[in-house]
Amino acid sequence: LTEEELRKLREETNAETLRQELEKERQRRLELEQKVNEVLKARTEEVPAAQQPAKPQTQANGTDKRSHTVCSRLQKWFCDKFGEYVEDFRFQPEENTVETEEPLSARRLTENMRRLKRGAKPVTNFVKNLSALSDWYSIYTSAIAFIIYMNAVWHGWAIPMFLFLAILRLSLNYLIARGWRIQWSIVPEVSEPMEPPKEDLTVSEKFQLVLDVAQKAQNLFGKMADILEKIKNLFMWVQPEITQKLYITLWAAFIASCFLPYRIIGLAMGLYAGIKFFLIDFIFKRCPRLRAKYDTPYIIWTSLPTDPQLKERSNATVSRRLQTAASRSYVGSSAPTGVSKDEDTSRFHTTKRGNFHEVFNLSENERPLAVCENGWRCCLINRDRKMPTDYIRNGVLYVTENYLCFESSKSGSSKRNKVIKLTDITDIQKYKVLSVLPGSGMGIAVSTPSTQKPLVFGAMVHRDEAFETIFNQYVKITSASSSSES
């Protein structure tokens, strides 16, 4: 049989089954109708003919029928509405929709950053106006605001005052949307020049644009992460002496809320907030020494550590313990001074273009540590250079006892190599350049006095291992130099 004949046979068989089911349902309906008719006939026969109502009662039966029909209609409407609500509460499986991600584009990235800046502008303007009120930028405006606020708090009108200000702001926004030119601000707004979007950009300009935008996003995310980590560490008892103050304050507020009426508590909190905002903060901003001594919220917030600070402290404590243990073992050892520290000092480490000390123009004692004998593949990003050829260099990174050495993979003179003394490093931290680079764009940023911007060793697959090695050697050298100076 062909596929078409099979399909016809299936349709015919389905039609036969459906017909049989319809016949069964019809028979059931007829049986039910017969039973209902029999019951109704039996009830009508039981009612005596004498008890049948007269003509005036027929009118009452008409009204009863009407009321019965109205009730049935209401009941039917209620059942339909209830059925609709029940259908709305029916559970359905959640659809997993995958959002399509846009490809990386320099133009799109800069446009999103500008949109973010424009969207956050009302919030930043509001914060600027509040700080201008606290700083008494306009004496008359701050004085009027202080008098109105304290009077409203004293009479219990603080909440109506804030609601009225919100309604006034919405009314002004409506007038502005209708075309009115209304602009009120304590601090005069400075219009920033809008740079027209460039259509034709070279590869180096696009890369520099992406790096600048990524740096802004990095700084923004860093500030947000610092705030969230400080709040988390405050509630997680990372520094018990700071969290203990919050704990005592919360207990005092809880006891006061149980025994004092809410009107007195609201009055005290409102008066303290007004005095703190308009007077105490003004004095503290003008006198930094007083703020550092007596401004408790500022002291607590500045002393709260972030997660990177906690990690640095733990690394510092571990390095101190290792140094003390090494010094004790060195003092306790009775080895003669003439014996060499390592039997392997005569072995020369070689790079791709010769001996290690000859390539980097170092002494023969300088050689890579055991962890990085073969070095780490990476690319050096020198953000002080504007030329694309000097901006990024591929090569290998080595760490010796006193130096950080980068060997460029391009053939040429040794000027492309980079040698950094560990004691000259002012800051070292993990750095993520771009997610599109190999190795997830992970790198290490090294700051030195001779460079305006930190040098970035990016595209490192073994970034964490390299960072730990460099950081430990850096701590070891700096601690040794500081102890020798003391």
Short mmCIF file of C-alpha atoms in Angstrom, two decimals, residues 72-90:
data_model
loop_
_atom_site.label_atom_id
_atom_site.label_comp_id
_atom_site.label_asym_id
_atom_site.label_seq_id
_atom_site.Cartn_x
_atom_site.Cartn_y
_atom_site.Cartn_z
CA SER A 72 -30.48 31.62 37.26
CA ARG A 73 -28.89 34.27 35.06
CA LEU A 74 -26.90 35.66 37.98
CA GLN A 75 -25.85 32.17 38.94
CA LYS A 76 -24.76 31.41 35.39
CA TRP A 77 -22.80 34.69 35.14
CA PHE A 78 -21.10 34.00 38.45
CA CYS A 79 -20.17 30.47 37.37
CA ASP A 80 -18.74 31.74 34.09
CA LYS A 81 -16.65 34.40 35.83
CA PHE A 82 -15.46 31.92 38.43
CA GLY A 83 -14.49 29.53 35.66
CA GLU A 84 -12.45 32.26 33.96
CA TYR A 85 -10.58 33.01 37.20
CA VAL A 86 -9.93 29.32 37.74
CA GLU A 87 -8.50 29.10 34.23
CA ASP A 88 -6.20 32.03 35.01
CA PHE A 89 -4.77 30.16 38.00
CA ARG A 90 -3.95 27.06 35.99
#
